[in-house]
Amino acid sequence: MLKNYKVCIFCKSKKRKKLSQQTFKDNFYLKAIRNDLSLTISKLKKMKVYECQNCKLIQNDPWFSESYSRKIYSNIYGQHNRSWSNLINFVKNGKTPDHGELFSILQKNIKIRKYAEYNSPFMGIFLNFLKFESKRKRISFMDLFNSTVNYLNSRQVAGKSKNIQKSSFIKSKKYINIIRKLKKNYLKKKRVQKYLFVDNSNLSWGVNDNYKSVNSRALASELLDLEIKSFDHKSKKKIDLFGIFHTLDHTFEPKKVLDYALKISKYTIVYCHISQNLSKQHLFSLTKNFLKYLNNKKIYTIDLTSRIKKKYKSPELYFLCSKKKLKFYY
Ligand SMILES: [Zn+2]
């Protein structure tokens, strides 16, 4: 079940140092993992945290094998709770995910016509764009959300009788009309072009990230009118801003993901955890010193963590990066 990860997942360096403080903290995710895989706490305690001496990333070793990692992120914890909570909070209360003043700072500095994110669709600023692009303040996002869920649900007729299939078809027609009407009445014509780049990472939510049996990617594409593209797609069009929100540490190929984002976009914004107590459901975590490593590699970074005036509940990092020198105003 466990596998050795002696080489740094990001830079592939073998130079590493065991952290002197090794703490084990149980949590909601680990309880589910322990229960479903019949694991003891002592087995999890075998995982020790190491710091890469080259890029300063921290990493657990040993950790779950790729196939168990997939089992964790698709079956045991298939629904990305935090991502759905962001969406539900938005449709209920109109509140966008808490990124402090990030959205307005980005808008002030970057002319965003094309915007992309990687994997989980409700962790970043797609919902900020949706709010920004609505004509009136009081648009009912709840109606739009419910109609979209109902529309996608109405197409799930496997095993149902002919009569139910017929009435489901009428439902689909009804909801798609409501969706069109709501969008026409409430959303501006000129909107940012949105893309969601997805892959089948076994360290990430995806295939089973469902709410009321509707998958997050299908829902996001309908709700936000975004184009879903497979990661690594050879894109000729430059994207103005690429957001990687809590997903760079949910892939076995973080370097490939970051390099790709930097290649196809002018700017990339990354949001991640940086706790030194790397919890055992995570293989690795970036650190603040990781930015120095990027700078040495001629990837320019701006640390926005304190600039966005967010009230942090745990140690997190927000940084903007680009292959070109950055100038930013606050
Ligand atoms: Zn490294």
Short mmCIF file of C-alpha atoms in Angstrom, two decimals, residues 24-217:
data_model
loop_
_atom_site.label_atom_id
_atom_site.label_comp_id
_atom_site.label_asym_id
_atom_site.label_seq_id
_atom_site.Cartn_x
_atom_site.Cartn_y
_atom_site.Cartn_z
CA PHE A 24 1.18 13.43 13.45
CA LYS A 25 -2.16 15.18 13.50
CA ASP A 26 -5.33 13.26 12.81
CA ASN A 27 -8.08 14.86 10.74
CA PHE A 28 -11.36 14.32 8.94
CA TYR A 29 -9.70 12.97 5.75
CA LEU A 30 -7.32 10.64 7.57
CA LYS A 31 -10.17 9.16 9.61
CA ALA A 32 -11.98 8.17 6.40
CA ILE A 33 -8.76 6.80 4.84
CA ARG A 34 -7.91 4.81 7.96
CA ASN A 35 -11.37 3.36 8.20
CA ASP A 36 -11.75 2.38 4.55
CA LEU A 37 -8.26 0.94 4.16
CA SER A 38 -8.19 -0.64 7.66
CA LEU A 39 -5.08 1.32 8.55
CA THR A 40 -3.67 1.96 11.99
CA ILE A 41 -2.29 5.29 13.12
CA SER A 42 1.13 3.67 13.60
CA LYS A 43 1.22 2.78 9.90
CA LEU A 44 0.57 6.43 9.02
CA LYS A 45 3.25 7.47 11.47
CA LYS A 46 5.78 5.60 9.33
CA MET A 47 5.48 8.46 6.87
CA LYS A 48 8.23 10.98 7.62
CA VAL A 49 8.60 14.49 6.24
CA TYR A 50 11.72 15.40 4.25
CA GLU A 51 12.80 18.72 2.80
CA CYS A 52 14.33 18.79 -0.67
CA GLN A 53 17.68 20.58 -0.42
CA ASN A 54 17.40 21.84 -3.97
CA CYS A 55 13.87 23.27 -4.37
CA LYS A 56 12.84 23.29 -0.67
CA LEU A 57 9.62 21.38 -1.22
CA ILE A 58 8.59 19.08 1.65
CA GLN A 59 7.51 15.52 0.98
CA ASN A 60 6.28 12.46 2.84
CA ASP A 61 8.23 9.22 2.48
CA PRO A 62 6.95 6.55 2.39
CA TRP A 63 3.51 7.47 1.09
CA PHE A 64 0.60 5.74 -0.68
CA SER A 65 1.29 4.07 -4.03
CA GLU A 66 -0.28 5.66 -7.13
CA SER A 67 -3.15 3.17 -7.22
CA TYR A 68 -3.99 3.72 -3.54
CA SER A 69 -3.72 7.45 -4.09
CA ARG A 70 -6.36 7.15 -6.81
CA LYS A 71 -8.52 5.08 -4.51
CA ILE A 72 -8.28 7.82 -1.86
CA TYR A 73 -9.07 10.73 -4.19
CA SER A 74 -11.73 8.96 -6.27
CA ASN A 75 -13.46 6.51 -3.95
CA ILE A 76 -12.73 7.16 -0.29
CA TYR A 77 -12.78 10.90 -0.64
CA GLY A 78 -14.12 11.35 -4.16
CA GLN A 79 -16.15 14.45 -3.44
CA HIS A 80 -14.01 17.56 -3.04
CA ASN A 81 -15.84 18.93 -0.07
CA ARG A 82 -14.17 22.35 0.05
CA SER A 83 -14.71 22.99 -3.64
CA TRP A 84 -18.45 22.20 -3.46
CA SER A 85 -18.81 24.22 -0.25
CA ASN A 86 -17.36 27.20 -2.15
CA LEU A 87 -19.99 26.80 -4.86
CA ILE A 88 -22.91 26.24 -2.50
CA ASN A 89 -21.91 29.22 -0.37
CA PHE A 90 -21.75 31.30 -3.54
CA VAL A 91 -25.20 30.37 -4.84
CA LYS A 92 -26.78 30.69 -1.40
CA ASN A 93 -25.16 33.89 -0.16
CA GLY A 94 -23.46 35.39 -3.20
CA LYS A 95 -20.10 35.04 -1.44
CA THR A 96 -17.13 34.19 -3.62
CA PRO A 97 -14.38 31.86 -2.28
CA ASP A 98 -12.19 33.66 0.23
CA HIS A 99 -9.09 34.93 -1.53
CA GLY A 100 -9.07 38.35 0.13
CA GLU A 101 -8.53 41.13 -2.41
CA LEU A 102 -6.85 38.85 -4.93
CA PHE A 103 -9.45 39.22 -7.69
CA SER A 104 -9.42 43.01 -7.72
CA ILE A 105 -5.61 43.15 -7.57
CA LEU A 106 -5.37 40.79 -10.54
CA GLN A 107 -7.96 42.74 -12.49
CA LYS A 108 -6.20 46.01 -11.80
CA ASN A 109 -2.92 44.70 -13.17
CA ILE A 110 -3.76 42.27 -15.92
CA LYS A 111 -6.02 42.76 -18.90
CA ILE A 112 -7.81 39.43 -18.68
CA ARG A 113 -9.58 38.30 -21.83
CA LYS A 114 -8.72 34.62 -21.54
CA TYR A 115 -8.57 32.91 -18.20
CA ALA A 116 -7.82 29.28 -17.32
CA GLU A 117 -7.65 27.03 -14.27
CA TYR A 118 -6.36 23.52 -13.65
CA ASN A 119 -8.56 20.63 -12.41
CA SER A 120 -10.86 21.55 -9.45
CA PRO A 121 -13.24 24.22 -10.84
CA PHE A 122 -14.62 25.92 -7.71
CA MET A 123 -11.43 26.57 -5.75
CA GLY A 124 -10.24 29.62 -7.64
CA ILE A 125 -11.79 32.75 -9.14
CA PHE A 126 -14.19 31.44 -11.81
CA LEU A 127 -17.07 32.41 -9.51
CA ASN A 128 -15.65 35.93 -9.15
CA PHE A 129 -15.83 36.28 -12.91
CA LEU A 130 -19.42 35.01 -12.95
CA LYS A 131 -20.41 37.59 -10.33
CA PHE A 132 -18.50 40.33 -12.13
CA GLU A 133 -20.20 39.48 -15.41
CA SER A 134 -23.75 39.64 -14.09
CA LYS A 135 -25.79 42.67 -15.15
CA ARG A 136 -27.60 43.18 -11.89
CA LYS A 137 -26.50 42.68 -8.34
CA ARG A 138 -29.47 40.58 -7.42
CA ILE A 139 -29.25 37.81 -9.96
CA SER A 140 -30.42 34.52 -8.50
CA PHE A 141 -27.41 32.27 -8.88
CA MET A 142 -29.46 29.71 -6.97
CA ASP A 143 -31.97 29.44 -9.84
CA LEU A 144 -29.17 29.09 -12.35
CA PHE A 145 -27.43 26.47 -10.22
CA ASN A 146 -30.57 24.41 -9.52
CA SER A 147 -31.66 24.49 -13.15
CA THR A 148 -28.22 23.35 -14.27
CA VAL A 149 -28.16 20.49 -11.74
CA ASN A 150 -31.71 19.49 -12.77
CA TYR A 151 -30.85 19.65 -16.46
CA LEU A 152 -27.79 17.40 -16.07
CA ASN A 153 -29.74 15.08 -13.80
CA SER A 154 -32.62 14.76 -16.21
CA ARG A 155 -30.30 13.15 -18.74
CA GLN A 156 -29.55 10.28 -16.37
CA VAL A 157 -32.19 7.82 -17.45
CA ALA A 158 -30.31 4.52 -17.54
CA GLY A 159 -32.54 1.70 -16.34
CA LYS A 160 -35.63 3.89 -16.19
CA SER A 161 -38.97 3.05 -17.83
CA LYS A 162 -39.99 4.47 -21.23
CA ASN A 163 -42.46 6.80 -19.51
CA ILE A 164 -39.85 8.21 -17.17
CA GLN A 165 -37.46 8.60 -20.09
CA LYS A 166 -40.15 10.60 -21.90
CA SER A 167 -40.87 12.87 -18.97
CA SER A 168 -37.13 13.32 -18.40
CA PHE A 169 -36.77 14.54 -21.95
CA ILE A 170 -39.45 17.17 -21.30
CA LYS A 171 -37.61 18.15 -18.11
CA SER A 172 -34.31 18.57 -19.98
CA LYS A 173 -36.04 20.82 -22.47
CA LYS A 174 -37.63 22.88 -19.71
CA TYR A 175 -34.43 23.38 -17.72
CA ILE A 176 -32.28 24.19 -20.70
CA ASN A 177 -34.76 26.91 -21.64
CA ILE A 178 -34.66 28.34 -18.11
CA ILE A 179 -30.85 28.33 -18.16
CA ARG A 180 -30.76 30.15 -21.50
CA LYS A 181 -33.27 32.73 -20.33
CA LEU A 182 -31.48 33.40 -17.04
CA LYS A 183 -28.15 33.82 -18.80
CA LYS A 184 -29.64 36.09 -21.44
CA ASN A 185 -31.36 38.28 -18.88
CA TYR A 186 -28.70 38.45 -16.25
CA LEU A 187 -25.29 38.03 -17.79
CA LYS A 188 -23.35 40.56 -19.82
CA LYS A 189 -22.70 39.77 -23.46
CA LYS A 190 -19.02 40.49 -23.31
CA ARG A 191 -17.47 37.95 -21.00
CA VAL A 192 -14.04 36.57 -20.30
CA GLN A 193 -13.23 33.38 -22.20
CA LYS A 194 -12.79 30.64 -19.65
CA TYR A 195 -10.97 27.34 -19.86
CA LEU A 196 -10.58 24.45 -17.47
CA PHE A 197 -7.56 22.29 -18.18
CA VAL A 198 -8.07 18.80 -16.82
CA ASP A 199 -6.07 15.61 -16.54
CA ASN A 200 -6.64 12.25 -14.92
CA SER A 201 -4.19 12.73 -12.05
CA ASN A 202 -4.45 9.98 -9.44
CA LEU A 203 -3.65 12.53 -6.77
CA SER A 204 -6.68 14.66 -7.55
CA TRP A 205 -10.45 14.70 -7.40
CA GLY A 206 -12.17 14.26 -10.74
CA VAL A 207 -14.03 11.17 -11.89
CA ASN A 208 -16.12 10.95 -8.75
CA ASP A 209 -16.27 14.60 -7.70
CA ASN A 210 -20.06 14.67 -7.70
CA TYR A 211 -22.92 16.53 -6.06
CA LYS A 212 -26.41 15.03 -6.48
CA SER A 213 -24.77 12.69 -9.01
CA VAL A 214 -23.60 15.60 -11.17
CA ASN A 215 -19.85 15.84 -11.81
CA SER A 216 -18.09 19.10 -10.97
CA ARG A 217 -16.56 19.42 -14.43
#
